[in-house]
């Protein structure tokens, strides 16, 4: 996994992040925290894991988003007494019992553990198969600039806290939670036949119903219009059914 670690240090590191990310930084006292940073309009910019390192915080982010995230954090830093540094740190992931010094992945028990620094051995794993089975979207695959995190299931994946104080994009996220019913989002589908990721999903009558994403065997993650995903659907030469 190509990951970058950004260290946030200084006496107000946690306070600084608390006003920016979707989850409650105080949960670091219990272990790893999954979170995202959003635009003011509530759309996805990056998702990441936050790990405690004493009073400092490590941000474990997909390498493709590291530059943009570092710039965004630097923009918000202004005169805050915090320091941002990129760390040359190995990120190791595995399944099975959590080794001493590692952290359980907070998104789903099936996703195993993550560790930072030397001394850990990765477990050979079909991560896409695990992601699909748990319907966990991935950076650059399912998650992109037009994503709303509730459509991506961040509430189910322990990636958002509705009881914490304000953060960037919080108003839109809260409104989606409390005032509307989600009409679109990622869901697990069963696939019978040939269909590649990116294929358009339609109803049996040919109406657009969504897009197929990561597939593993006869299961896949799909972005669906829920009102059109109640019956049998089509994608490529395959028949789909929402699970």
mmCIF file of C-alpha atoms in Angstrom:
data_model
loop_
_atom_site.group_PDB
_atom_site.id
_atom_site.type_symbol
_atom_site.label_atom_id
_atom_site.label_comp_id
_atom_site.label_asym_id
_atom_site.label_seq_id
_atom_site.Cartn_x
_atom_site.Cartn_y
_atom_site.Cartn_z
ATOM 1 C CA UNK A 1 0.000 0.000 0.000
ATOM 2 C CA UNK A 2 1.440 3.340 -1.064
ATOM 3 C CA UNK A 3 0.914 5.548 1.985
ATOM 4 C CA UNK A 4 2.396 8.788 3.306
ATOM 5 C CA UNK A 5 2.581 9.767 6.979
ATOM 6 C CA UNK A 6 2.231 13.412 8.019
ATOM 7 C CA UNK A 7 3.092 14.304 11.603
ATOM 8 C CA UNK A 8 1.175 17.063 13.372
ATOM 9 C CA UNK A 9 3.117 18.268 16.403
ATOM 10 C CA UNK A 10 2.831 21.083 18.914
ATOM 11 C CA UNK A 11 0.787 21.660 22.017
ATOM 12 C CA UNK A 12 -2.423 22.298 20.066
ATOM 13 C CA UNK A 13 -2.093 19.485 17.507
ATOM 14 C CA UNK A 14 -5.316 17.759 18.560
ATOM 15 C CA UNK A 15 -7.222 21.016 18.906
ATOM 16 C CA UNK A 16 -6.091 22.052 15.425
ATOM 17 C CA UNK A 17 -7.309 18.805 13.844
ATOM 18 C CA UNK A 18 -10.546 18.732 15.830
ATOM 19 C CA UNK A 19 -11.827 21.761 13.930
ATOM 20 C CA UNK A 20 -11.023 20.252 10.542
ATOM 21 C CA UNK A 21 -11.779 16.521 10.397
ATOM 22 C CA UNK A 22 -15.045 14.599 10.410
ATOM 23 C CA UNK A 23 -14.349 12.448 13.463
ATOM 24 C CA UNK A 24 -13.712 13.185 17.136
ATOM 25 C CA UNK A 25 -9.993 13.540 17.833
ATOM 26 C CA UNK A 26 -10.555 12.540 21.468
ATOM 27 C CA UNK A 27 -11.097 8.976 20.228
ATOM 28 C CA UNK A 28 -7.324 8.802 19.743
ATOM 29 C CA UNK A 29 -7.187 7.865 23.417
ATOM 30 C CA UNK A 30 -8.804 4.544 22.428
ATOM 31 C CA UNK A 31 -6.754 3.855 19.293
ATOM 32 C CA UNK A 32 -6.783 4.538 15.574
ATOM 33 C CA UNK A 33 -9.338 7.030 14.197
ATOM 34 C CA UNK A 34 -10.694 7.002 10.636
ATOM 35 C CA UNK A 35 -11.719 10.422 9.311
ATOM 36 C CA UNK A 36 -11.872 12.720 6.311
ATOM 37 C CA UNK A 37 -11.377 16.362 5.499
ATOM 38 C CA UNK A 38 -14.047 18.044 3.390
ATOM 39 C CA UNK A 39 -14.614 21.148 1.335
ATOM 40 C CA UNK A 40 -16.840 23.855 2.865
ATOM 41 C CA UNK A 41 -19.548 22.433 0.570
ATOM 42 C CA UNK A 42 -19.271 19.074 2.331
ATOM 43 C CA UNK A 43 -17.509 17.180 -0.455
ATOM 44 C CA UNK A 44 -14.600 14.797 -0.035
ATOM 45 C CA UNK A 45 -11.003 15.981 -0.195
ATOM 46 C CA UNK A 46 -9.162 13.130 1.521
ATOM 47 C CA UNK A 47 -9.730 10.243 3.914
ATOM 48 C CA UNK A 48 -7.064 9.004 6.311
ATOM 49 C CA UNK A 49 -6.250 7.334 9.585
ATOM 50 C CA UNK A 50 -5.141 9.310 12.636
ATOM 51 C CA UNK A 51 -2.776 7.597 15.061
ATOM 52 C CA UNK A 52 -1.616 8.907 18.439
ATOM 53 C CA UNK A 53 2.095 9.345 19.051
ATOM 54 C CA UNK A 54 2.233 10.865 22.512
ATOM 55 C CA UNK A 55 0.743 14.337 22.211
ATOM 56 C CA UNK A 56 1.482 14.349 18.497
ATOM 57 C CA UNK A 57 -0.733 12.888 15.772
ATOM 58 C CA UNK A 58 0.250 10.839 12.735
ATOM 59 C CA UNK A 59 -1.900 11.137 9.604
ATOM 60 C CA UNK A 60 -1.776 8.002 7.434
ATOM 61 C CA UNK A 61 -3.029 9.009 3.968
ATOM 62 C CA UNK A 62 -2.919 7.569 0.470
ATOM 63 C CA UNK A 63 0.248 8.859 -1.183
ATOM 64 C CA UNK A 64 -1.709 10.242 -4.142
ATOM 65 C CA UNK A 65 -3.471 12.691 -1.806
ATOM 66 C CA UNK A 66 -0.519 13.559 0.441
ATOM 67 C CA UNK A 67 0.583 16.759 -1.332
ATOM 68 C CA UNK A 68 -2.916 18.206 -1.512
ATOM 69 C CA UNK A 69 -3.643 17.295 2.111
ATOM 70 C CA UNK A 70 -0.371 18.811 3.314
ATOM 71 C CA UNK A 71 -1.155 22.042 1.438
ATOM 72 C CA UNK A 72 -4.703 22.143 2.798
ATOM 73 C CA UNK A 73 -3.523 21.644 6.387
ATOM 74 C CA UNK A 74 -0.838 24.300 5.896
ATOM 75 C CA UNK A 75 -3.494 26.718 4.658
ATOM 76 C CA UNK A 76 -5.632 26.152 7.755
ATOM 77 C CA UNK A 77 -2.639 26.309 10.100
ATOM 78 C CA UNK A 78 -2.154 30.065 9.824
ATOM 79 C CA UNK A 79 -0.683 31.086 13.200
ATOM 80 C CA UNK A 80 -1.664 27.933 15.076
ATOM 81 C CA UNK A 81 1.273 26.689 17.177
ATOM 82 C CA UNK A 82 1.519 23.398 15.293
ATOM 83 C CA UNK A 83 4.137 21.966 12.956
ATOM 84 C CA UNK A 84 3.484 19.746 9.937
ATOM 85 C CA UNK A 85 6.212 17.371 8.763
ATOM 86 C CA UNK A 86 6.341 14.457 6.361
ATOM 87 C CA UNK A 87 7.655 11.311 7.999
ATOM 88 C CA UNK A 88 9.771 8.610 6.361
ATOM 89 C CA UNK A 89 7.740 5.936 8.124
ATOM 90 C CA UNK A 90 6.701 2.465 7.031
ATOM 91 C CA UNK A 91 2.974 1.681 7.208
ATOM 92 C CA UNK A 92 2.284 -2.039 7.643
ATOM 93 C CA UNK A 93 -1.123 -3.707 7.324
ATOM 94 C CA UNK A 94 -2.167 -7.213 8.235
ATOM 95 C CA UNK A 95 -4.971 -9.493 9.318
ATOM 96 C CA UNK A 96 -5.327 -11.784 12.306
ATOM 97 C CA UNK A 97 -4.497 -10.890 15.920
ATOM 98 C CA UNK A 98 -3.378 -7.280 16.365
ATOM 99 C CA UNK A 99 0.373 -7.227 17.176
ATOM 100 C CA UNK A 100 1.600 -5.276 20.171
ATOM 101 C CA UNK A 101 2.122 -1.669 19.123
ATOM 102 C CA UNK A 102 -0.317 -1.910 16.197
ATOM 103 C CA UNK A 103 -3.900 -0.671 15.944
ATOM 104 C CA UNK A 104 -7.114 -2.365 14.879
ATOM 105 C CA UNK A 105 -8.589 -0.862 11.705
ATOM 106 C CA UNK A 106 -11.644 1.054 12.978
ATOM 107 C CA UNK A 107 -13.645 0.747 9.754
ATOM 108 C CA UNK A 108 -14.502 -2.949 10.059
ATOM 109 C CA UNK A 109 -13.049 -5.911 12.025
ATOM 110 C CA UNK A 110 -12.357 -7.764 8.760
ATOM 111 C CA UNK A 111 -9.841 -5.080 7.716
ATOM 112 C CA UNK A 112 -7.305 -6.227 10.295
ATOM 113 C CA UNK A 113 -4.688 -3.885 11.715
ATOM 114 C CA UNK A 114 -2.269 -1.097 10.833
ATOM 115 C CA UNK A 115 1.138 -0.313 12.324
ATOM 116 C CA UNK A 116 3.635 2.530 12.032
ATOM 117 C CA UNK A 117 7.396 2.168 12.066
ATOM 118 C CA UNK A 118 9.752 -0.833 11.837
ATOM 119 C CA UNK A 119 9.306 -4.277 13.357
ATOM 120 C CA UNK A 120 5.999 -5.357 11.798
ATOM 121 C CA UNK A 121 5.385 -7.967 9.111
ATOM 122 C CA UNK A 122 2.633 -7.521 6.563
ATOM 123 C CA UNK A 123 0.107 -10.298 6.015
ATOM 124 C CA UNK A 124 -0.404 -11.328 2.361
ATOM 125 C CA UNK A 125 -4.061 -10.439 1.848
ATOM 126 C CA UNK A 126 -6.540 -9.864 -0.947
ATOM 127 C CA UNK A 127 -7.512 -6.427 0.329
ATOM 128 C CA UNK A 128 -9.946 -5.777 -2.511
ATOM 129 C CA UNK A 129 -11.879 -8.911 -1.577
ATOM 130 C CA UNK A 130 -12.104 -7.740 2.031
ATOM 131 C CA UNK A 131 -13.093 -4.214 0.975
ATOM 132 C CA UNK A 132 -15.824 -5.466 -1.303
ATOM 133 C CA UNK A 133 -17.247 -7.859 1.285
ATOM 134 C CA UNK A 134 -17.465 -4.976 3.800
ATOM 135 C CA UNK A 135 -18.463 -2.377 1.144
ATOM 136 C CA UNK A 136 -15.544 -0.086 1.991
ATOM 137 C CA UNK A 137 -14.785 2.554 -0.680
ATOM 138 C CA UNK A 138 -11.190 3.379 -1.571
ATOM 139 C CA UNK A 139 -9.382 6.594 -2.418
ATOM 140 C CA UNK A 140 -9.214 7.189 -6.160
ATOM 141 C CA UNK A 141 -11.471 4.236 -6.929
ATOM 142 C CA UNK A 142 -14.830 4.903 -5.320
ATOM 143 C CA UNK A 143 -13.913 8.094 -3.454
ATOM 144 C CA UNK A 144 -13.398 11.278 -5.465
ATOM 145 C CA UNK A 145 -14.038 15.040 -5.525
ATOM 146 C CA UNK A 146 -17.803 14.628 -5.991
ATOM 147 C CA UNK A 147 -18.224 12.212 -3.074
ATOM 148 C CA UNK A 148 -20.402 13.029 -0.089
ATOM 149 C CA UNK A 149 -19.114 10.969 2.821
ATOM 150 C CA UNK A 150 -22.542 9.780 3.974
ATOM 151 C CA UNK A 151 -23.192 8.384 0.499
ATOM 152 C CA UNK A 152 -19.846 6.603 0.953
ATOM 153 C CA UNK A 153 -20.976 5.052 4.237
ATOM 154 C CA UNK A 154 -18.640 6.933 6.575
ATOM 155 C CA UNK A 155 -21.190 6.724 9.379
ATOM 156 C CA UNK A 156 -21.207 2.913 9.044
ATOM 157 C CA UNK A 157 -17.394 2.866 8.845
ATOM 158 C CA UNK A 158 -16.854 4.911 12.015
ATOM 159 C CA UNK A 159 -15.499 7.818 9.983
ATOM 160 C CA UNK A 160 -17.782 10.627 11.167
ATOM 161 C CA UNK A 161 -18.987 11.800 14.573
ATOM 162 C CA UNK A 162 -22.286 13.695 14.746
ATOM 163 C CA UNK A 163 -21.854 14.760 18.369
ATOM 164 C CA UNK A 164 -18.537 16.589 18.077
ATOM 165 C CA UNK A 165 -18.260 20.308 17.465
ATOM 166 C CA UNK A 166 -17.976 22.077 14.144
ATOM 167 C CA UNK A 167 -15.564 21.128 11.383
ATOM 168 C CA UNK A 168 -15.200 22.150 7.759
ATOM 169 C CA UNK A 169 -18.198 20.827 5.817
ATOM 170 C CA UNK A 170 -20.059 19.832 8.981
ATOM 171 C CA UNK A 171 -23.239 21.771 8.205
ATOM 172 C CA UNK A 172 -23.860 19.987 4.900
ATOM 173 C CA UNK A 173 -23.027 16.596 6.408
ATOM 174 C CA UNK A 174 -25.352 17.126 9.364
ATOM 175 C CA UNK A 175 -28.161 18.282 7.082
ATOM 176 C CA UNK A 176 -27.821 15.147 4.970
ATOM 177 C CA UNK A 177 -27.977 13.097 8.137
ATOM 178 C CA UNK A 178 -30.947 14.731 9.808
ATOM 179 C CA UNK A 179 -33.104 16.368 7.158
ATOM 180 C CA UNK A 180 -33.012 14.139 4.096
ATOM 181 C CA UNK A 181 -33.107 10.477 3.144
ATOM 182 C CA UNK A 182 -30.115 9.365 1.111
ATOM 183 C CA UNK A 183 -31.171 8.731 -2.466
ATOM 184 C CA UNK A 184 -27.762 7.608 -3.742
ATOM 185 C CA UNK A 185 -24.747 5.846 -2.338
ATOM 186 C CA UNK A 186 -22.439 2.851 -2.362
ATOM 187 C CA UNK A 187 -23.909 -0.583 -1.851
ATOM 188 C CA UNK A 188 -22.893 -4.210 -2.237
ATOM 189 C CA UNK A 189 -24.231 -6.007 -5.299
ATOM 190 C CA UNK A 190 -24.151 -9.574 -6.567
ATOM 191 C CA UNK A 191 -22.890 -9.870 -10.139
ATOM 192 C CA UNK A 192 -23.777 -12.733 -12.477
ATOM 193 C CA UNK A 193 -21.865 -12.459 -15.749
ATOM 194 C CA UNK A 194 -19.215 -10.241 -17.298
ATOM 195 C CA UNK A 195 -19.056 -6.584 -16.271
ATOM 196 C CA UNK A 196 -16.003 -4.425 -15.743
ATOM 197 C CA UNK A 197 -15.510 -1.660 -13.186
ATOM 198 C CA UNK A 198 -16.818 1.598 -14.589
ATOM 199 C CA UNK A 199 -19.708 -0.073 -16.384
ATOM 200 C CA UNK A 200 -23.003 1.770 -16.305
ATOM 201 C CA UNK A 201 -25.733 0.053 -14.325
ATOM 202 C CA UNK A 202 -29.275 0.227 -15.634
ATOM 203 C CA UNK A 203 -32.639 -1.083 -14.596
ATOM 204 C CA UNK A 204 -34.227 -3.905 -16.551
ATOM 205 C CA UNK A 205 -36.115 -1.176 -18.457
ATOM 206 C CA UNK A 206 -32.862 0.588 -19.380
ATOM 207 C CA UNK A 207 -33.040 3.537 -16.971
ATOM 208 C CA UNK A 208 -29.691 4.689 -15.503
ATOM 209 C CA UNK A 209 -29.254 3.234 -12.007
ATOM 210 C CA UNK A 210 -25.586 3.731 -11.142
ATOM 211 C CA UNK A 211 -22.000 2.684 -11.811
ATOM 212 C CA UNK A 212 -20.091 -0.522 -11.070
ATOM 213 C CA UNK A 213 -16.871 -0.121 -9.094
ATOM 214 C CA UNK A 214 -14.502 -2.631 -7.464
ATOM 215 C CA UNK A 215 -15.409 -6.251 -8.157
ATOM 216 C CA UNK A 216 -14.230 -9.407 -6.395
ATOM 217 C CA UNK A 217 -15.696 -12.682 -7.633
ATOM 218 C CA UNK A 218 -19.456 -12.448 -7.792
ATOM 219 C CA UNK A 219 -19.634 -9.404 -5.482
ATOM 220 C CA UNK A 220 -18.927 -5.739 -6.213
ATOM 221 C CA UNK A 221 -19.241 -2.236 -4.821
ATOM 222 C CA UNK A 222 -21.675 -0.134 -6.835
ATOM 223 C CA UNK A 223 -22.795 3.469 -6.669
ATOM 224 C CA UNK A 224 -26.575 3.281 -6.965
ATOM 225 C CA UNK A 225 -29.710 5.316 -7.199
ATOM 226 C CA UNK A 226 -31.562 3.509 -4.466
ATOM 227 C CA UNK A 227 -35.024 4.078 -5.931
ATOM 228 C CA UNK A 228 -33.927 2.187 -9.065
ATOM 229 C CA UNK A 229 -31.979 -0.589 -7.298
ATOM 230 C CA UNK A 230 -34.888 -2.566 -5.883
ATOM 231 C CA UNK A 231 -35.138 -5.105 -8.691
ATOM 232 C CA UNK A 232 -32.814 -6.870 -11.098
ATOM 233 C CA UNK A 233 -30.320 -4.580 -12.837
ATOM 234 C CA UNK A 234 -27.911 -4.833 -15.773
ATOM 235 C CA UNK A 235 -24.255 -3.855 -16.322
ATOM 236 C CA UNK A 236 -22.329 -4.959 -19.386
ATOM 237 C CA UNK A 237 -23.363 -8.560 -20.009
ATOM 238 C CA UNK A 238 -24.084 -9.159 -16.331
ATOM 239 C CA UNK A 239 -27.162 -9.237 -14.179
ATOM 240 C CA UNK A 240 -26.930 -7.430 -10.826
ATOM 241 C CA UNK A 241 -28.877 -7.609 -7.618
ATOM 242 C CA UNK A 242 -28.464 -5.372 -4.597
ATOM 243 C CA UNK A 243 -27.557 -7.286 -1.445
#
